[in-house]
Rosetta silent file (secondary structure, phi, psi, omega in degrees, C-alpha in Angstrom):
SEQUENCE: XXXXXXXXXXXXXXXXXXXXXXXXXXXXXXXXXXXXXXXXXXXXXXXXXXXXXXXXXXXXXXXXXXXXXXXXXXXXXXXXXXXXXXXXXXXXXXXXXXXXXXXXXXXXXXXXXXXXXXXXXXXXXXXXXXXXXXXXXXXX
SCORE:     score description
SCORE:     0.000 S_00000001
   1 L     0.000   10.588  168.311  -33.146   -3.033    8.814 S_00000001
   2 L  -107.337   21.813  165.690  -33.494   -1.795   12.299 S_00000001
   3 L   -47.688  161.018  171.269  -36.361    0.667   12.013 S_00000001
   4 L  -127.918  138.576 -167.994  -39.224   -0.565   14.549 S_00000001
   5 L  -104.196  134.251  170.367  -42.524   -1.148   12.959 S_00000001
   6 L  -127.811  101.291  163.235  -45.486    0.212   15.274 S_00000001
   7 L  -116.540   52.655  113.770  -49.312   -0.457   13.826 S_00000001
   8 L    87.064 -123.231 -153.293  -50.556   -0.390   17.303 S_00000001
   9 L  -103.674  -17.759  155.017  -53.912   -2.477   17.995 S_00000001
  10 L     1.314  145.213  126.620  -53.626   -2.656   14.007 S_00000001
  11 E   -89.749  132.825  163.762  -53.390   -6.032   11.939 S_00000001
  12 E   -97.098  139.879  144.440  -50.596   -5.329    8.450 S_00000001
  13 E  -110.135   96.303  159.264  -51.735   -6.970    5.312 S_00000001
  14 E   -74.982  124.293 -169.964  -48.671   -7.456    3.399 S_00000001
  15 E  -129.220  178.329  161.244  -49.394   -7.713   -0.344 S_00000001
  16 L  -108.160  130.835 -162.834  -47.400   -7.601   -3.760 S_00000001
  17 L  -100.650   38.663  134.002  -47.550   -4.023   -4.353 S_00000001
  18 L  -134.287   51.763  158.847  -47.327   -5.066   -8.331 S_00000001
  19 L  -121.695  141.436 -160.767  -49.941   -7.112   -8.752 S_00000001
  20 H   -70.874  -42.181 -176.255  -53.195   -5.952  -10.024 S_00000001
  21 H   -54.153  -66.075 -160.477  -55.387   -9.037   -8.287 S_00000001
  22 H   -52.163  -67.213 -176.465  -53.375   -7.907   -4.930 S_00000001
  23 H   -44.365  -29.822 -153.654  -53.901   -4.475   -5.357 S_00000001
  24 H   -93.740  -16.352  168.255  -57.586   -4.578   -6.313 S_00000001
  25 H   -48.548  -37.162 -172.537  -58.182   -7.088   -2.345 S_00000001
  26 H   -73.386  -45.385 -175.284  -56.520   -3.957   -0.869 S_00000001
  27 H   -42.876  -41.383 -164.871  -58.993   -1.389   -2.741 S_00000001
  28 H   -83.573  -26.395  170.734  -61.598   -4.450   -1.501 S_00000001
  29 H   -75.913  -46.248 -148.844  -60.302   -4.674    2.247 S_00000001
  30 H   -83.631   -9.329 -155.935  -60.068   -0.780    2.327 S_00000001
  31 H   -99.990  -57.908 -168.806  -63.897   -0.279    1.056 S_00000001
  32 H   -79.339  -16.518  150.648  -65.175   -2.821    3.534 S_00000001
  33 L   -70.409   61.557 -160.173  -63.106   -1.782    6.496 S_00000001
  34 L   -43.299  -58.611  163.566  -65.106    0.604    8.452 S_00000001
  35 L   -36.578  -28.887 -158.753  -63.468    0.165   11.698 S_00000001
  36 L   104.173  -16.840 -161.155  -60.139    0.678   10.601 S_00000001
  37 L   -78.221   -7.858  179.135  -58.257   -2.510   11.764 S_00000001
  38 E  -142.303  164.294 -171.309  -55.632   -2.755    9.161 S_00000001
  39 L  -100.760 -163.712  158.844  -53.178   -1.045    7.773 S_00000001
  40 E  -162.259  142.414  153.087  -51.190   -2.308    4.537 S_00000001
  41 E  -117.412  133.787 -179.754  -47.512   -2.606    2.972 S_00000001
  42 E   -53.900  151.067  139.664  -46.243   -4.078   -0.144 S_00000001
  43 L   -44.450  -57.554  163.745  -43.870   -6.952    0.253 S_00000001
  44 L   -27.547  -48.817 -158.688  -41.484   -5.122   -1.753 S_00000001
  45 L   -56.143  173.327  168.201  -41.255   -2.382    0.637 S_00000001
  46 L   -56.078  -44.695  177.879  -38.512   -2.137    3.371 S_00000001
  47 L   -75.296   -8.240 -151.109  -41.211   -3.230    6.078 S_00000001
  48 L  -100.488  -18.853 -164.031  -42.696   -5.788    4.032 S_00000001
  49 L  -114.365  -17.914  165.414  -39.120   -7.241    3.696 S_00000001
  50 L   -95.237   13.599  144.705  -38.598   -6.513    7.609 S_00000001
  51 L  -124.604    6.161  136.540  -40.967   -8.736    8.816 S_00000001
  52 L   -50.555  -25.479 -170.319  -40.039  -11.455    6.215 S_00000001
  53 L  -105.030  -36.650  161.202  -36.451  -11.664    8.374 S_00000001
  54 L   -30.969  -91.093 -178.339  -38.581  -11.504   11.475 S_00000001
  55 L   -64.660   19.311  153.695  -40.905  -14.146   10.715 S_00000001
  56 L    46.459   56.115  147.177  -37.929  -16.284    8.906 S_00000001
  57 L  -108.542 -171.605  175.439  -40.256  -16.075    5.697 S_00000001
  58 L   -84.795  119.369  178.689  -38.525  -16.094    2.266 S_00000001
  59 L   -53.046  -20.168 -151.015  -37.792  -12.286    0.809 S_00000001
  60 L  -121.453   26.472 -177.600  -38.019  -12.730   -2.488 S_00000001
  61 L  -109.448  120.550  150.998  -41.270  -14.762   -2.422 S_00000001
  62 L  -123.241   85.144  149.271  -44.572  -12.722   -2.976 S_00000001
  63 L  -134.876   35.325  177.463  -47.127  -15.343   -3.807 S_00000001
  64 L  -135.810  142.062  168.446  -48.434  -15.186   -0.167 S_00000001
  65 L   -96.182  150.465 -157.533  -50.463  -12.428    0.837 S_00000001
  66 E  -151.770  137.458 -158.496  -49.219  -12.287    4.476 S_00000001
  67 E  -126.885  150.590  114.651  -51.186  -10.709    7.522 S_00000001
  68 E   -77.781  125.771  164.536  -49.759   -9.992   10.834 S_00000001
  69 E  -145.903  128.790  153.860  -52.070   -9.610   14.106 S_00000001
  70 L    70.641   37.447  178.449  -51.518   -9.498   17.492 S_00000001
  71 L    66.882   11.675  171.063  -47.994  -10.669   16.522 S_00000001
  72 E   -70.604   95.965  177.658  -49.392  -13.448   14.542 S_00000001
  73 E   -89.601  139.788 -166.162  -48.209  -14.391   11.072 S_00000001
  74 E  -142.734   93.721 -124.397  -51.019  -15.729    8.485 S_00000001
  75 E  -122.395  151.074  175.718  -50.059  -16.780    5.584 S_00000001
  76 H    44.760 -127.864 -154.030  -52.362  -17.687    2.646 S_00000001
  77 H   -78.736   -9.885 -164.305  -55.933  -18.740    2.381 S_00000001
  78 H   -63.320  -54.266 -177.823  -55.337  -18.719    6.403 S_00000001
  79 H   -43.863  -76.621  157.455  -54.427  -14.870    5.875 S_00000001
  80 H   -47.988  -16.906 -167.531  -57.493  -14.320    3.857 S_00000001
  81 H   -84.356  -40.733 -165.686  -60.071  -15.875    5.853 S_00000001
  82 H   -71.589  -32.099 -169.415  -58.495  -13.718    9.005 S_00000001
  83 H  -100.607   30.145  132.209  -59.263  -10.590    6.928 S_00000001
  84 H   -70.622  -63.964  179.832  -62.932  -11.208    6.486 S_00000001
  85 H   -24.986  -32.087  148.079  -63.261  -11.370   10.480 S_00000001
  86 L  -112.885   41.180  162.944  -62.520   -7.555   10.143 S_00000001
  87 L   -84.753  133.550 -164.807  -64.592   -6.675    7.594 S_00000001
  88 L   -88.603  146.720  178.015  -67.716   -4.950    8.078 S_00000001
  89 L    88.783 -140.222 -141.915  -71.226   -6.483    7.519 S_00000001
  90 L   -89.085  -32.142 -163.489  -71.945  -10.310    6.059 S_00000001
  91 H   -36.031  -31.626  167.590  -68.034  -10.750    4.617 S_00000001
  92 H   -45.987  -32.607  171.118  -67.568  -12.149    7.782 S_00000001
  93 H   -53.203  -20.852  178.583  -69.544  -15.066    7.207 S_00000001
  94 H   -55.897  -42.411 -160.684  -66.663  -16.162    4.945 S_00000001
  95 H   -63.971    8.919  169.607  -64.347  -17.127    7.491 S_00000001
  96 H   -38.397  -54.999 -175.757  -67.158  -20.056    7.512 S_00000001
  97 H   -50.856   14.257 -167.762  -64.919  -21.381    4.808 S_00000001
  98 H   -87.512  -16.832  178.766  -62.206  -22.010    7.494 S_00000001
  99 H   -84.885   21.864  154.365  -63.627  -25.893    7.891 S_00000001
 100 L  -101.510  144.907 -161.986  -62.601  -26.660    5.042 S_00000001
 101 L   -45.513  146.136  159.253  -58.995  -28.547    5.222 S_00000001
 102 H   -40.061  -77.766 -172.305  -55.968  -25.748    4.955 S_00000001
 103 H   -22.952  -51.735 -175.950  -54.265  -28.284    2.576 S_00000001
 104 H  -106.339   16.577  137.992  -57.252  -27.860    0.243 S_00000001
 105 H   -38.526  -81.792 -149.349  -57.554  -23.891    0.911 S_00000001
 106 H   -87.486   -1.304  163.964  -53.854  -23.117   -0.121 S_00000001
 107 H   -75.962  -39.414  175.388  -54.292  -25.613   -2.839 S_00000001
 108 H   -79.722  -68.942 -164.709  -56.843  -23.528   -4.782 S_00000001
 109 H   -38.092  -70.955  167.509  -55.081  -19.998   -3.252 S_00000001
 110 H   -16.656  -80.044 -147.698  -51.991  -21.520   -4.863 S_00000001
 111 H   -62.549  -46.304 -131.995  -53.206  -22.254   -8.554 S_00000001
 112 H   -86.973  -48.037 -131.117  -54.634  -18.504   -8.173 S_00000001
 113 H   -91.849  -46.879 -168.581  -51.232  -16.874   -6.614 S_00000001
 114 L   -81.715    6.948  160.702  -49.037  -18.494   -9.276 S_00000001
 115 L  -117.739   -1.431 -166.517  -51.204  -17.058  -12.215 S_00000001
 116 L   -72.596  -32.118  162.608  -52.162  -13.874  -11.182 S_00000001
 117 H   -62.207  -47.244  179.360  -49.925  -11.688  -13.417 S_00000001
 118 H   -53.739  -31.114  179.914  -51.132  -14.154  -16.169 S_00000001
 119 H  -113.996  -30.214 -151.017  -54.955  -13.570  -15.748 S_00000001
 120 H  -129.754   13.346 -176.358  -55.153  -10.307  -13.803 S_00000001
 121 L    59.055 -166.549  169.083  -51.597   -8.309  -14.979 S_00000001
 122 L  -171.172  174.642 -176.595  -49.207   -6.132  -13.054 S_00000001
 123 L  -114.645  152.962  178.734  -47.316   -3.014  -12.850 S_00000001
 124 L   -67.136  -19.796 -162.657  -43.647   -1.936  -13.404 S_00000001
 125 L  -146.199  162.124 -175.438  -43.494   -0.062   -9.880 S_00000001
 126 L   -64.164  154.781  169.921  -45.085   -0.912   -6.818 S_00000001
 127 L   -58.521  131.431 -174.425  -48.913    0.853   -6.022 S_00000001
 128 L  -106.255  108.275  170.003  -48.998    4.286   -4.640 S_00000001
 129 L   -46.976  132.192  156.425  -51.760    5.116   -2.351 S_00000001
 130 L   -64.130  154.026 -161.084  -54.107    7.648   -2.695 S_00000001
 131 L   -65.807  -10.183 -177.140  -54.144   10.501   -0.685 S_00000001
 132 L   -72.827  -27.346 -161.694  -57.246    9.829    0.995 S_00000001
 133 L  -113.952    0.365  151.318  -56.070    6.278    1.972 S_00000001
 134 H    -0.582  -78.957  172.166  -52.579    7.455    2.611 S_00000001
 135 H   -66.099   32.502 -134.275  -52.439    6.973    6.354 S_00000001
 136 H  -142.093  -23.787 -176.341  -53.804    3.643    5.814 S_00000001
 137 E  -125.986  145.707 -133.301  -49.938    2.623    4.742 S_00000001
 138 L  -110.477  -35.331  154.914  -47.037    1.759    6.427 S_00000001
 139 L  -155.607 -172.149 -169.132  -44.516    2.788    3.910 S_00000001
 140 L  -108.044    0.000    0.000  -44.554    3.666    0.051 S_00000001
């Protein structure tokens, strides 16, 4: 657990790398990022579980999609909303949605995170990148 993680000028989007919903936001982050700004790891993975003991979140919890920037942790609907702001074109306008109260953000994010194998499946093994989007991930 002492590897040092370097994504640079980067933002990580940590996801659960067996969930179908989670996987198809990264295919949906990765389409709409032109620029580049983020990279991505499962939760599962070794980095994904070495900045849970950083950031003193819980390891064995992946119902938060979880973003780090600029040394930042972002948790939930807060997490999405940060990763329209580097999306290219109108998705930005989403983070509009940020005046609406957190409390009833992560209330809806919730209902969604704790059903998501139930309406949208999952996989036995974690998501493998493709090679084109390879470099795009911080471990496998």
């Amino acid at each position: 657990m002492g590897t040092v993680i370097e994504i640079g000028d980067k933002s990580l989007l940590l996801f659960d790398g067996v969930c179908d919903l989670c996987n198809g936001a990264v295919n949906f982050v990765i389409e709409r990022d032109l620029n580049n700004h983020f990279v991505f790891a499962s939760l599962q993975s070794e980095v994904g579980q070495q900045i849970a003991h950083k950031y003193n979140l819980p390891k064995g919890d992946f119902n938060s999609m979880v973003l780090l920037k600029n040394g930042k942790i972002f948790l939930r609907s807060n997490a999405a909303l940060e990763v329209t702001k580097g999306l290219t074109g109108s998705w930005q306008l989403l983070y509009g949605f940020k005046i609406i109260p957190r409390f009833i953000r992560d209330w809806v994010y919730n209902i969604v995170s704790e059903n998501r194998y139930k309406w949208f499946g999952r996989q036995d093994q974690c998501r493998m990148p493709s090679v084109k989007n390879q470099s795009r991930f911080i471990s496998i």
